[in-house]
């Protein structure tokens, strides 16, 4: 039977900056803990302690990352337990959060329906900032200016993990040097710069300053 957001008492976690590897470990542990009923459904807001490329469960480092530029810019590569594409992370430029919920919250839903449901509250929050955004299947939040955020999701141990990375600001030139996929996507769409495809929050006057 499908449940609703208000059926649960939620816990908010917001720690200081942590290493990328520790963030990956926490995502896995908290997913299983919520699924087993040993902790309340949880919203965790991340702070990054170091620059990183986060690749999806099924991705190849060789295919996604330019290792020479990765080392040049001081990034590390970590792998998350969900699928989806590579994420380019720089501390202070990225808003990341995870939702750990009992799987009943998305019971009977396809992945596309589940993404839409888990992103809906964020779209409402962006609306209050004057940012018109919408869910773009299968896993993006986008606006007229381009992609705002990307999500990934997995269901395991009786829980659903939904995590989102949102660009607060971005060094797009560096991103396409570090990520091979960035170059391919830009080329496929005939675009000449990453700025045309990504729409970070900081470009907007209504975007609040990071604290």
PDB file of C-alpha atoms in Angstrom:
ATOM      1  CA  UNK A   1       0.000   0.000   0.000  1.00  0.00           C
ATOM      2  CA  UNK A   2       1.345   3.395  -0.981  1.00  0.00           C
ATOM      3  CA  UNK A   3       1.982   5.937   1.768  1.00  0.00           C
ATOM      4  CA  UNK A   4       2.243   9.740   1.763  1.00  0.00           C
ATOM      5  CA  UNK A   5       4.891  12.179   2.935  1.00  0.00           C
ATOM      6  CA  UNK A   6       2.778  13.169   5.936  1.00  0.00           C
ATOM      7  CA  UNK A   7       2.457   9.570   7.115  1.00  0.00           C
ATOM      8  CA  UNK A   8       5.988   9.780   8.527  1.00  0.00           C
ATOM      9  CA  UNK A   9       7.928  11.738  11.085  1.00  0.00           C
ATOM     10  CA  UNK A  10      11.027  12.965   9.268  1.00  0.00           C
ATOM     11  CA  UNK A  11      14.522  13.567  10.543  1.00  0.00           C
ATOM     12  CA  UNK A  12      16.785  16.278   9.103  1.00  0.00           C
ATOM     13  CA  UNK A  13      20.548  15.728   8.991  1.00  0.00           C
ATOM     14  CA  UNK A  14      22.906  18.535   8.070  1.00  0.00           C
ATOM     15  CA  UNK A  15      26.511  17.901   8.944  1.00  0.00           C
ATOM     16  CA  UNK A  16      29.626  19.897   8.162  1.00  0.00           C
ATOM     17  CA  UNK A  17      31.819  19.109   5.143  1.00  0.00           C
ATOM     18  CA  UNK A  18      32.614  15.423   4.732  1.00  0.00           C
ATOM     19  CA  UNK A  19      34.851  13.515   2.344  1.00  0.00           C
ATOM     20  CA  UNK A  20      33.229  12.177  -0.856  1.00  0.00           C
ATOM     21  CA  UNK A  21      33.889   8.572   0.213  1.00  0.00           C
ATOM     22  CA  UNK A  22      32.166   9.123   3.549  1.00  0.00           C
ATOM     23  CA  UNK A  23      29.132  10.617   1.785  1.00  0.00           C
ATOM     24  CA  UNK A  24      28.856   7.481  -0.368  1.00  0.00           C
ATOM     25  CA  UNK A  25      29.091   5.232   2.692  1.00  0.00           C
ATOM     26  CA  UNK A  26      26.469   7.232   4.584  1.00  0.00           C
ATOM     27  CA  UNK A  27      24.048   6.985   1.676  1.00  0.00           C
ATOM     28  CA  UNK A  28      24.266   3.205   1.700  1.00  0.00           C
ATOM     29  CA  UNK A  29      24.097   2.796   5.479  1.00  0.00           C
ATOM     30  CA  UNK A  30      21.203   5.215   5.982  1.00  0.00           C
ATOM     31  CA  UNK A  31      19.215   3.606   3.165  1.00  0.00           C
ATOM     32  CA  UNK A  32      19.413   0.205   4.832  1.00  0.00           C
ATOM     33  CA  UNK A  33      18.781   1.640   8.305  1.00  0.00           C
ATOM     34  CA  UNK A  34      15.570   3.332   7.164  1.00  0.00           C
ATOM     35  CA  UNK A  35      14.518   0.240   5.227  1.00  0.00           C
ATOM     36  CA  UNK A  36      14.982  -1.910   8.325  1.00  0.00           C
ATOM     37  CA  UNK A  37      12.965   0.521  10.447  1.00  0.00           C
ATOM     38  CA  UNK A  38      15.921   1.301  12.726  1.00  0.00           C
ATOM     39  CA  UNK A  39      15.740   5.022  12.005  1.00  0.00           C
ATOM     40  CA  UNK A  40      13.118   7.517  10.868  1.00  0.00           C
ATOM     41  CA  UNK A  41      12.777   8.549   7.231  1.00  0.00           C
ATOM     42  CA  UNK A  42      15.479  11.111   6.730  1.00  0.00           C
ATOM     43  CA  UNK A  43      16.426  14.135   4.635  1.00  0.00           C
ATOM     44  CA  UNK A  44      20.207  14.626   4.601  1.00  0.00           C
ATOM     45  CA  UNK A  45      21.794  17.785   3.205  1.00  0.00           C
ATOM     46  CA  UNK A  46      25.386  17.297   2.159  1.00  0.00           C
ATOM     47  CA  UNK A  47      28.395  19.554   2.481  1.00  0.00           C
ATOM     48  CA  UNK A  48      31.350  18.492   0.357  1.00  0.00           C
ATOM     49  CA  UNK A  49      34.834  18.442   1.863  1.00  0.00           C
ATOM     50  CA  UNK A  50      36.707  17.978  -1.415  1.00  0.00           C
ATOM     51  CA  UNK A  51      36.129  18.175  -5.191  1.00  0.00           C
ATOM     52  CA  UNK A  52      34.963  14.936  -6.751  1.00  0.00           C
ATOM     53  CA  UNK A  53      33.423  13.195  -9.698  1.00  0.00           C
ATOM     54  CA  UNK A  54      30.629  10.914  -8.541  1.00  0.00           C
ATOM     55  CA  UNK A  55      29.855   8.174 -11.029  1.00  0.00           C
ATOM     56  CA  UNK A  56      26.825   5.926 -11.184  1.00  0.00           C
ATOM     57  CA  UNK A  57      26.790   2.304 -10.173  1.00  0.00           C
ATOM     58  CA  UNK A  58      27.131   0.976 -13.717  1.00  0.00           C
ATOM     59  CA  UNK A  59      29.452   3.587 -15.195  1.00  0.00           C
ATOM     60  CA  UNK A  60      33.042   3.134 -16.268  1.00  0.00           C
ATOM     61  CA  UNK A  61      35.678   5.522 -14.888  1.00  0.00           C
ATOM     62  CA  UNK A  62      37.601   5.269 -18.144  1.00  0.00           C
ATOM     63  CA  UNK A  63      34.568   6.271 -20.203  1.00  0.00           C
ATOM     64  CA  UNK A  64      33.399   9.102 -17.967  1.00  0.00           C
ATOM     65  CA  UNK A  65      36.524  10.815 -16.679  1.00  0.00           C
ATOM     66  CA  UNK A  66      39.626  12.428 -18.155  1.00  0.00           C
ATOM     67  CA  UNK A  67      42.117  11.070 -15.638  1.00  0.00           C
ATOM     68  CA  UNK A  68      44.866  13.529 -16.573  1.00  0.00           C
ATOM     69  CA  UNK A  69      42.655  16.557 -15.935  1.00  0.00           C
ATOM     70  CA  UNK A  70      41.150  14.880 -12.870  1.00  0.00           C
ATOM     71  CA  UNK A  71      44.589  14.777 -11.256  1.00  0.00           C
ATOM     72  CA  UNK A  72      45.494  18.226 -12.555  1.00  0.00           C
ATOM     73  CA  UNK A  73      42.517  19.823 -10.804  1.00  0.00           C
ATOM     74  CA  UNK A  74      42.746  17.720  -7.641  1.00  0.00           C
ATOM     75  CA  UNK A  75      39.514  15.762  -8.023  1.00  0.00           C
ATOM     76  CA  UNK A  76      38.850  12.220  -6.848  1.00  0.00           C
ATOM     77  CA  UNK A  77      36.421   9.647  -8.231  1.00  0.00           C
ATOM     78  CA  UNK A  78      33.840   7.914  -6.056  1.00  0.00           C
ATOM     79  CA  UNK A  79      31.040   5.545  -7.000  1.00  0.00           C
ATOM     80  CA  UNK A  80      27.500   5.756  -5.613  1.00  0.00           C
ATOM     81  CA  UNK A  81      25.055   2.880  -5.138  1.00  0.00           C
ATOM     82  CA  UNK A  82      22.459   4.327  -7.522  1.00  0.00           C
ATOM     83  CA  UNK A  83      22.514   4.464 -11.299  1.00  0.00           C
ATOM     84  CA  UNK A  84      22.559   7.532 -13.507  1.00  0.00           C
ATOM     85  CA  UNK A  85      25.285   9.753 -14.877  1.00  0.00           C
ATOM     86  CA  UNK A  86      28.454  11.362 -13.588  1.00  0.00           C
ATOM     87  CA  UNK A  87      28.258  14.395 -11.288  1.00  0.00           C
ATOM     88  CA  UNK A  88      30.859  17.165 -11.163  1.00  0.00           C
ATOM     89  CA  UNK A  89      31.292  18.386  -7.589  1.00  0.00           C
ATOM     90  CA  UNK A  90      33.148  21.377  -6.186  1.00  0.00           C
ATOM     91  CA  UNK A  91      32.692  22.407  -2.530  1.00  0.00           C
ATOM     92  CA  UNK A  92      30.586  25.555  -2.258  1.00  0.00           C
ATOM     93  CA  UNK A  93      29.233  25.254  -5.794  1.00  0.00           C
ATOM     94  CA  UNK A  94      26.926  22.307  -5.283  1.00  0.00           C
ATOM     95  CA  UNK A  95      23.700  21.711  -3.365  1.00  0.00           C
ATOM     96  CA  UNK A  96      23.253  18.005  -2.675  1.00  0.00           C
ATOM     97  CA  UNK A  97      20.672  16.174  -0.621  1.00  0.00           C
ATOM     98  CA  UNK A  98      19.403  12.642  -0.091  1.00  0.00           C
ATOM     99  CA  UNK A  99      15.963  11.402   0.866  1.00  0.00           C
ATOM    100  CA  UNK A 100      15.808   8.002   2.594  1.00  0.00           C
ATOM    101  CA  UNK A 101      12.260   6.733   2.845  1.00  0.00           C
ATOM    102  CA  UNK A 102      10.381   3.474   3.260  1.00  0.00           C
ATOM    103  CA  UNK A 103       9.758   1.965  -0.147  1.00  0.00           C
ATOM    104  CA  UNK A 104       6.015   2.168   0.453  1.00  0.00           C
ATOM    105  CA  UNK A 105       6.280   5.891  -0.380  1.00  0.00           C
ATOM    106  CA  UNK A 106       6.746   4.945  -4.045  1.00  0.00           C
ATOM    107  CA  UNK A 107       4.935   1.603  -4.028  1.00  0.00           C
ATOM    108  CA  UNK A 108       3.573   0.629  -7.432  1.00  0.00           C
ATOM    109  CA  UNK A 109       5.296   3.520  -9.181  1.00  0.00           C
ATOM    110  CA  UNK A 110       7.564   3.268 -12.190  1.00  0.00           C
ATOM    111  CA  UNK A 111      10.976   4.889 -11.826  1.00  0.00           C
ATOM    112  CA  UNK A 112       9.752   7.875 -13.834  1.00  0.00           C
ATOM    113  CA  UNK A 113       6.703   8.337 -11.596  1.00  0.00           C
ATOM    114  CA  UNK A 114       8.879   7.901  -8.544  1.00  0.00           C
ATOM    115  CA  UNK A 115      11.371  10.563  -9.667  1.00  0.00           C
ATOM    116  CA  UNK A 116       8.517  12.979 -10.347  1.00  0.00           C
ATOM    117  CA  UNK A 117       7.064  12.435  -6.898  1.00  0.00           C
ATOM    118  CA  UNK A 118      10.357  12.784  -5.047  1.00  0.00           C
ATOM    119  CA  UNK A 119      11.232  15.993  -6.942  1.00  0.00           C
ATOM    120  CA  UNK A 120       7.829  17.682  -6.570  1.00  0.00           C
ATOM    121  CA  UNK A 121       8.592  19.421  -3.246  1.00  0.00           C
ATOM    122  CA  UNK A 122      11.823  20.844  -4.668  1.00  0.00           C
ATOM    123  CA  UNK A 123       9.960  22.328  -7.622  1.00  0.00           C
ATOM    124  CA  UNK A 124       7.608  24.025  -5.173  1.00  0.00           C
ATOM    125  CA  UNK A 125      10.576  25.370  -3.205  1.00  0.00           C
ATOM    126  CA  UNK A 126      12.196  26.748  -6.367  1.00  0.00           C
ATOM    127  CA  UNK A 127       8.887  28.370  -7.265  1.00  0.00           C
ATOM    128  CA  UNK A 128       8.926  30.332  -4.002  1.00  0.00           C
ATOM    129  CA  UNK A 129      12.316  31.735  -5.129  1.00  0.00           C
ATOM    130  CA  UNK A 130      10.805  32.851  -8.422  1.00  0.00           C
ATOM    131  CA  UNK A 131      12.479  30.035 -10.360  1.00  0.00           C
ATOM    132  CA  UNK A 132      10.201  28.303 -12.864  1.00  0.00           C
ATOM    133  CA  UNK A 133      11.428  24.727 -13.085  1.00  0.00           C
ATOM    134  CA  UNK A 134       9.980  21.371 -13.998  1.00  0.00           C
ATOM    135  CA  UNK A 135      10.732  17.680 -13.882  1.00  0.00           C
ATOM    136  CA  UNK A 136      12.385  16.435 -17.070  1.00  0.00           C
ATOM    137  CA  UNK A 137      12.220  12.630 -17.419  1.00  0.00           C
ATOM    138  CA  UNK A 138      13.850  10.608 -16.442  1.00  0.00           C
ATOM    139  CA  UNK A 139      16.015  12.247 -13.820  1.00  0.00           C
ATOM    140  CA  UNK A 140      16.538  15.981 -14.394  1.00  0.00           C
ATOM    141  CA  UNK A 141      15.135  19.218 -13.024  1.00  0.00           C
ATOM    142  CA  UNK A 142      15.320  21.852 -15.703  1.00  0.00           C
ATOM    143  CA  UNK A 143      14.310  25.396 -16.594  1.00  0.00           C
ATOM    144  CA  UNK A 144      14.159  27.541 -19.676  1.00  0.00           C
ATOM    145  CA  UNK A 145      17.842  28.307 -19.063  1.00  0.00           C
ATOM    146  CA  UNK A 146      18.956  24.677 -18.917  1.00  0.00           C
ATOM    147  CA  UNK A 147      19.497  21.895 -16.440  1.00  0.00           C
ATOM    148  CA  UNK A 148      19.287  22.880 -12.778  1.00  0.00           C
ATOM    149  CA  UNK A 149      19.730  19.499 -11.116  1.00  0.00           C
ATOM    150  CA  UNK A 150      20.139  15.796 -11.700  1.00  0.00           C
ATOM    151  CA  UNK A 151      18.781  12.986  -9.559  1.00  0.00           C
ATOM    152  CA  UNK A 152      19.542   9.329  -9.066  1.00  0.00           C
ATOM    153  CA  UNK A 153      17.533   6.703  -7.271  1.00  0.00           C
ATOM    154  CA  UNK A 154      17.716   3.157  -6.020  1.00  0.00           C
ATOM    155  CA  UNK A 155      15.437   0.871  -4.071  1.00  0.00           C
ATOM    156  CA  UNK A 156      16.988  -1.662  -1.716  1.00  0.00           C
ATOM    157  CA  UNK A 157      16.512  -3.179   1.696  1.00  0.00           C
ATOM    158  CA  UNK A 158      12.923  -1.957   1.902  1.00  0.00           C
ATOM    159  CA  UNK A 159      13.834   1.696   1.307  1.00  0.00           C
ATOM    160  CA  UNK A 160      14.051   4.140  -1.564  1.00  0.00           C
ATOM    161  CA  UNK A 161      17.087   6.404  -1.813  1.00  0.00           C
ATOM    162  CA  UNK A 162      16.602   9.536  -3.898  1.00  0.00           C
ATOM    163  CA  UNK A 163      19.561  11.896  -4.108  1.00  0.00           C
ATOM    164  CA  UNK A 164      19.832  15.130  -6.044  1.00  0.00           C
ATOM    165  CA  UNK A 165      22.748  17.320  -7.039  1.00  0.00           C
ATOM    166  CA  UNK A 166      21.886  20.907  -7.891  1.00  0.00           C
ATOM    167  CA  UNK A 167      24.285  23.409  -9.400  1.00  0.00           C
ATOM    168  CA  UNK A 168      24.508  26.495  -7.196  1.00  0.00           C
ATOM    169  CA  UNK A 169      27.355  27.744  -9.347  1.00  0.00           C
ATOM    170  CA  UNK A 170      29.581  25.905 -11.773  1.00  0.00           C
ATOM    171  CA  UNK A 171      32.896  26.214 -13.556  1.00  0.00           C
ATOM    172  CA  UNK A 172      31.561  24.789 -16.798  1.00  0.00           C
ATOM    173  CA  UNK A 173      34.877  25.084 -18.619  1.00  0.00           C
ATOM    174  CA  UNK A 174      36.560  22.942 -15.972  1.00  0.00           C
ATOM    175  CA  UNK A 175      33.665  20.487 -15.957  1.00  0.00           C
ATOM    176  CA  UNK A 176      34.026  19.616 -19.631  1.00  0.00           C
ATOM    177  CA  UNK A 177      37.758  19.107 -19.131  1.00  0.00           C
ATOM    178  CA  UNK A 178      37.225  16.667 -16.278  1.00  0.00           C
ATOM    179  CA  UNK A 179      34.132  14.842 -17.597  1.00  0.00           C
ATOM    180  CA  UNK A 180      34.248  13.081 -20.944  1.00  0.00           C
ATOM    181  CA  UNK A 181      30.477  12.729 -20.930  1.00  0.00           C
ATOM    182  CA  UNK A 182      30.160  16.512 -20.765  1.00  0.00           C
ATOM    183  CA  UNK A 183      32.013  16.846 -24.045  1.00  0.00           C
ATOM    184  CA  UNK A 184      29.897  14.180 -25.727  1.00  0.00           C
ATOM    185  CA  UNK A 185      26.592  15.665 -24.641  1.00  0.00           C
ATOM    186  CA  UNK A 186      27.578  19.112 -25.761  1.00  0.00           C
ATOM    187  CA  UNK A 187      28.727  17.777 -29.095  1.00  0.00           C
ATOM    188  CA  UNK A 188      25.550  15.750 -29.618  1.00  0.00           C
ATOM    189  CA  UNK A 189      23.424  18.827 -29.112  1.00  0.00           C
ATOM    190  CA  UNK A 190      25.588  21.009 -31.310  1.00  0.00           C
ATOM    191  CA  UNK A 191      26.328  23.364 -28.442  1.00  0.00           C
ATOM    192  CA  UNK A 192      29.636  25.101 -28.054  1.00  0.00           C
ATOM    193  CA  UNK A 193      29.696  25.771 -24.316  1.00  0.00           C
ATOM    194  CA  UNK A 194      28.480  24.122 -21.137  1.00  0.00           C
ATOM    195  CA  UNK A 195      26.943  27.403 -20.020  1.00  0.00           C
ATOM    196  CA  UNK A 196      24.227  26.869 -22.618  1.00  0.00           C
ATOM    197  CA  UNK A 197      23.202  23.570 -21.095  1.00  0.00           C
ATOM    198  CA  UNK A 198      23.514  24.171 -17.357  1.00  0.00           C
ATOM    199  CA  UNK A 199      21.497  26.757 -15.427  1.00  0.00           C
ATOM    200  CA  UNK A 200      23.045  27.195 -11.961  1.00  0.00           C
ATOM    201  CA  UNK A 201      21.057  28.948  -9.268  1.00  0.00           C
ATOM    202  CA  UNK A 202      23.667  31.677  -8.728  1.00  0.00           C
ATOM    203  CA  UNK A 203      22.903  33.192 -12.139  1.00  0.00           C
ATOM    204  CA  UNK A 204      19.498  34.238 -10.873  1.00  0.00           C
ATOM    205  CA  UNK A 205      18.948  37.422  -8.822  1.00  0.00           C
ATOM    206  CA  UNK A 206      16.400  35.612  -6.624  1.00  0.00           C
ATOM    207  CA  UNK A 207      18.852  32.886  -5.639  1.00  0.00           C
ATOM    208  CA  UNK A 208      19.792  33.211  -1.945  1.00  0.00           C
ATOM    209  CA  UNK A 209      23.441  33.402  -0.933  1.00  0.00           C
ATOM    210  CA  UNK A 210      24.922  30.170   0.338  1.00  0.00           C
ATOM    211  CA  UNK A 211      25.457  29.957   4.084  1.00  0.00           C
TER     212      UNK A 211
END
